Amino acid sequence: MSTSNLESSPEGMALVRLPELSNVEFLKVNQQGKDEFAIHAFQNNIKPEIKLRGSFVEVSPQHFEALEKIRKSLSEHNDESANIDHSGWKRIGEKALNLLKNKNLEKIVLSRRIDLLDGGRISLESSFQQLCKALPHALVYLLYHPEAGMWMGATPELLLKWNNGFIETVSLAGTRRGEGKPNKNWGAKELEEQKLVTDEIAQVFRKNCIPFTLSDPYTFSAGTIEHIKQDFKSQTEVRQSDYKKLLKDLHPTPAVCGRPYEQAVKHILELEPHDRKYYTGYLSIHKDDHLQSFVNLRCAEVHKKSFSFFVGGGWTADSNIEKEWQETKDKYNSTARIFESLLNGG
């Protein structure tokens, strides 16, 4: 974005629909406000935390109109080299499997970017409302900030929640197409992938001396796809001041990065041709003395005339390149189908 556009843009804007709720709220920016909305990058030490402070109010059509006006001032995305086609996916997949089978890694999460061209014909309000309707269990958001650009997403994954002194999080990993058969057995690869995430989160709780309960694994539906999920809940109260430390210890989990962490990040940066930016970072909401953070999945960067979607999946030594390719297509379709239907008059 040009300097002139930055100077004419507001400080930032955010719309939020929390999971299981129907009301959409707008964060009215005001430095004296008590509410906050923040977005953190995948590599938070490289890109700054973007934080908006103010008060959440009921959304109005004028808020969407203001965001549409900002969108017209955004630059267009032209970096086609960052898009991975099937042959490119096969190349990086072979390298990843070699690392995994040689025991350099237990798990790595690889992603790709998919551009939806001609997206300028899709209204932000329509796409946001359709995401809310299709994905009631997700955090749906639309954010603009001069330093981050514009982002929209519908993430199913809670990273951490603090409420009345107790904390909650989830282990969410393993993916398959939804078939309406939640009791169907999962494959060994998906079970192993999810167990790695569960073990890592449990280690963080123990490191911080927080006793917890852990639910049995169950199938969780996220639109047209399903995941394996387990719920963590603290058994003792945790100080609100410890929330940020726990976030730092948890993020990024093996669900979005891999294991061991340092090696996984190193190889992600080597193998992926695109900058993840805020994809697989996290979003934090502080409202009414409640704190919630969500992993930034199923999201897209919004450009003047297009959307750049980010999708990925976890790889272990048992991964199959074609199945991993299909998983990224399924994840793309879980949200992008909504945008494409709007393009086609749906």
Short mmCIF file of C-alpha atoms in Angstrom, two decimals, residues 78-279:
data_model
loop_
_atom_site.label_atom_id
_atom_site.label_comp_id
_atom_site.label_asym_id
_atom_site.label_seq_id
_atom_site.Cartn_x
_atom_site.Cartn_y
_atom_site.Cartn_z
CA ASN A 78 0.78 -10.01 -8.21
CA ASP A 79 3.24 -12.57 -6.78
CA GLU A 80 2.29 -15.70 -8.73
CA SER A 81 5.62 -17.36 -7.87
CA ALA A 82 4.36 -18.00 -4.35
CA ASN A 83 1.54 -20.26 -5.57
CA ILE A 84 2.41 -23.98 -5.43
CA ASP A 85 0.97 -26.17 -8.19
CA HIS A 86 0.69 -29.96 -7.99
CA SER A 87 4.22 -30.60 -9.26
CA GLY A 88 5.65 -28.05 -6.84
CA TRP A 89 3.76 -29.69 -3.98
CA LYS A 90 5.18 -33.05 -4.97
CA ARG A 91 8.72 -31.65 -4.90
CA ILE A 92 8.45 -30.15 -1.43
CA GLY A 93 6.53 -33.19 -0.22
CA GLU A 94 9.34 -35.52 -1.26
CA LYS A 95 11.84 -33.36 0.62
CA ALA A 96 9.61 -33.33 3.70
CA LEU A 97 9.17 -37.11 3.67
CA ASN A 98 12.92 -37.57 3.38
CA LEU A 99 13.41 -35.43 6.51
CA LEU A 100 10.69 -37.32 8.38
CA LYS A 101 11.87 -40.79 7.42
CA ASN A 102 15.45 -39.93 8.34
CA LYS A 103 14.20 -38.95 11.83
CA ASN A 104 15.15 -35.28 11.41
CA LEU A 105 11.55 -34.42 12.30
CA GLU A 106 8.59 -36.09 13.97
CA LYS A 107 6.11 -33.83 12.19
CA ILE A 108 6.06 -30.81 9.90
CA VAL A 109 3.13 -28.68 8.77
CA LEU A 110 3.36 -27.49 5.18
CA SER A 111 1.06 -24.93 3.62
CA ARG A 112 0.29 -23.40 0.26
CA ARG A 113 -1.38 -20.23 -0.93
CA ILE A 114 -4.30 -20.28 -3.35
CA ASP A 115 -5.45 -17.05 -5.00
CA LEU A 116 -9.10 -16.45 -5.81
CA LEU A 117 -8.96 -13.97 -8.65
CA ASP A 118 -11.83 -11.66 -9.50
CA GLY A 119 -12.65 -11.60 -5.78
CA GLY A 120 -13.27 -7.88 -5.98
CA ARG A 121 -16.81 -8.67 -7.12
CA ILE A 122 -17.55 -10.33 -3.77
CA SER A 123 -18.80 -8.00 -1.06
CA LEU A 124 -17.12 -8.22 2.32
CA GLU A 125 -20.48 -8.14 4.07
CA SER A 126 -21.91 -11.06 2.07
CA SER A 127 -18.82 -13.23 2.50
CA PHE A 128 -18.63 -12.49 6.23
CA GLN A 129 -22.30 -13.30 6.77
CA GLN A 130 -22.04 -16.53 4.79
CA LEU A 131 -19.01 -17.64 6.81
CA CYS A 132 -20.98 -17.03 10.01
CA LYS A 133 -23.89 -19.06 8.69
CA ALA A 134 -21.83 -21.99 7.39
CA LEU A 135 -19.41 -22.23 10.33
CA PRO A 136 -21.26 -21.65 13.63
CA HIS A 137 -18.46 -23.24 15.71
CA ALA A 138 -15.76 -20.94 14.32
CA LEU A 139 -14.42 -17.54 15.27
CA VAL A 140 -15.24 -15.40 12.23
CA TYR A 141 -13.37 -12.12 11.85
CA LEU A 142 -12.56 -9.31 9.44
CA LEU A 143 -9.60 -7.10 10.26
CA TYR A 144 -7.88 -4.12 8.72
CA HIS A 145 -4.73 -2.41 9.94
CA PRO A 146 -2.25 -0.34 7.90
CA GLU A 147 0.66 -2.57 8.98
CA ALA A 148 -1.11 -5.91 8.46
CA GLY A 149 -3.41 -5.21 5.53
CA MET A 150 -6.87 -6.76 5.46
CA TRP A 151 -7.60 -10.31 6.62
CA MET A 152 -10.74 -12.43 6.88
CA GLY A 153 -11.11 -15.88 8.38
CA ALA A 154 -13.23 -18.48 10.15
CA THR A 155 -11.00 -20.48 12.46
CA PRO A 156 -12.19 -23.58 14.33
CA GLU A 157 -9.20 -23.82 16.68
CA LEU A 158 -9.08 -22.34 20.17
CA LEU A 159 -5.51 -21.66 21.30
CA LEU A 160 -6.21 -20.53 24.87
CA LYS A 161 -9.13 -19.22 26.91
CA TRP A 162 -9.14 -17.58 30.36
CA ASN A 163 -12.46 -17.24 32.15
CA ASN A 164 -12.98 -16.60 35.87
CA GLY A 165 -9.52 -17.87 36.71
CA PHE A 166 -9.60 -21.13 34.77
CA ILE A 167 -8.02 -21.82 31.39
CA GLU A 168 -9.02 -24.02 28.48
CA THR A 169 -7.39 -25.10 25.25
CA VAL A 170 -7.79 -27.85 22.65
CA SER A 171 -5.69 -30.30 20.73
CA LEU A 172 -7.07 -30.20 17.18
CA ALA A 173 -5.35 -32.11 14.39
CA GLY A 174 -5.91 -34.82 11.81
CA THR A 175 -8.23 -34.06 8.90
CA ARG A 176 -10.72 -35.90 6.70
CA ARG A 177 -13.75 -35.00 4.63
CA GLY A 178 -16.94 -34.85 6.65
CA GLU A 179 -19.19 -37.82 5.94
CA GLY A 180 -21.74 -37.43 8.72
CA LYS A 181 -20.25 -40.48 10.47
CA PRO A 182 -18.55 -39.10 13.60
CA ASN A 183 -18.01 -42.62 15.02
CA LYS A 184 -16.03 -43.76 11.98
CA ASN A 185 -12.52 -44.87 12.95
CA TRP A 186 -9.60 -42.58 12.19
CA GLY A 187 -6.44 -43.70 10.40
CA ALA A 188 -3.13 -44.31 12.19
CA LYS A 189 -1.45 -41.29 10.55
CA GLU A 190 -4.15 -38.85 11.75
CA LEU A 191 -4.18 -40.36 15.26
CA GLU A 192 -0.40 -40.03 15.52
CA GLU A 193 -0.51 -36.46 14.22
CA GLN A 194 -3.10 -35.43 16.80
CA LYS A 195 -1.32 -37.25 19.64
CA LEU A 196 1.84 -35.23 18.99
CA VAL A 197 -0.17 -32.04 19.51
CA THR A 198 -1.82 -33.39 22.66
CA ASP A 199 1.52 -34.44 24.15
CA GLU A 200 3.06 -31.02 23.47
CA ILE A 201 0.18 -29.12 25.09
CA ALA A 202 0.23 -31.44 28.12
CA GLN A 203 3.95 -30.72 28.46
CA VAL A 204 3.25 -26.96 28.55
CA PHE A 205 0.67 -27.41 31.32
CA ARG A 206 3.08 -29.53 33.37
CA LYS A 207 5.95 -27.10 32.79
CA ASN A 208 3.78 -24.34 34.26
CA CYS A 209 2.62 -26.57 37.16
CA ILE A 210 -1.01 -26.45 36.06
CA PRO A 211 -3.02 -29.61 36.85
CA PHE A 212 -5.56 -30.33 34.13
CA THR A 213 -8.29 -32.62 32.88
CA LEU A 214 -8.15 -34.01 29.35
CA SER A 215 -11.15 -35.32 27.45
CA ASP A 216 -11.09 -38.45 25.33
CA PRO A 217 -10.48 -37.84 21.61
CA TYR A 218 -13.63 -37.13 19.60
CA THR A 219 -14.56 -36.10 16.06
CA PHE A 220 -15.12 -32.38 15.58
CA SER A 221 -16.94 -31.03 12.52
CA ALA A 222 -15.66 -27.82 10.91
CA GLY A 223 -17.97 -27.26 7.97
CA THR A 224 -17.24 -29.81 5.26
CA ILE A 225 -14.26 -31.37 7.05
CA GLU A 226 -13.60 -33.13 10.36
CA HIS A 227 -10.75 -33.20 12.87
CA ILE A 228 -9.74 -35.15 15.96
CA LYS A 229 -10.16 -33.01 19.06
CA GLN A 230 -9.43 -33.18 22.79
CA ASP A 231 -10.27 -30.56 25.41
CA PHE A 232 -7.88 -29.38 28.14
CA LYS A 233 -9.18 -27.62 31.26
CA SER A 234 -7.19 -26.42 34.25
CA GLN A 235 -8.17 -27.85 37.64
CA THR A 236 -6.84 -24.89 39.60
CA GLU A 237 -7.09 -21.15 39.03
CA VAL A 238 -4.48 -19.40 36.90
CA ARG A 239 -3.65 -15.72 37.25
CA GLN A 240 -4.70 -13.56 34.32
CA SER A 241 -1.18 -12.12 34.33
CA ASP A 242 0.16 -15.58 33.36
CA TYR A 243 -1.97 -15.69 30.21
CA LYS A 244 0.65 -14.18 27.89
CA LYS A 245 3.35 -16.53 29.16
CA LEU A 246 1.13 -19.53 28.45
CA LEU A 247 0.40 -18.19 24.96
CA LYS A 248 4.11 -17.86 24.31
CA ASP A 249 4.71 -21.42 25.51
CA LEU A 250 1.86 -22.84 23.43
CA HIS A 251 2.34 -21.02 20.14
CA PRO A 252 3.06 -22.34 17.65
CA THR A 253 1.78 -25.81 18.55
CA PRO A 254 2.73 -28.87 16.45
CA ALA A 255 -0.71 -28.47 14.84
CA VAL A 256 0.56 -25.52 12.77
CA CYS A 257 4.32 -25.94 12.85
CA GLY A 258 5.66 -29.39 13.66
CA ARG A 259 7.97 -31.08 16.09
CA PRO A 260 10.69 -30.46 17.21
CA TYR A 261 9.81 -26.78 16.93
CA GLU A 262 13.16 -25.26 15.90
CA GLN A 263 13.83 -27.78 13.14
CA ALA A 264 10.24 -27.60 11.89
CA VAL A 265 10.34 -23.79 11.54
CA LYS A 266 13.71 -23.97 9.80
CA HIS A 267 12.43 -26.43 7.19
CA ILE A 268 9.10 -24.62 6.73
CA LEU A 269 11.00 -21.47 5.79
CA GLU A 270 13.18 -23.48 3.39
CA LEU A 271 10.36 -25.41 1.71
CA GLU A 272 7.46 -22.95 1.46
CA PRO A 273 7.80 -20.32 -1.31
CA HIS A 274 5.38 -17.90 0.35
CA ASP A 275 5.41 -15.77 3.48
CA ARG A 276 2.76 -17.08 5.89
CA LYS A 277 2.39 -13.60 7.37
CA TYR A 278 -0.51 -13.91 9.84
CA TYR A 279 -1.64 -17.38 8.73
#
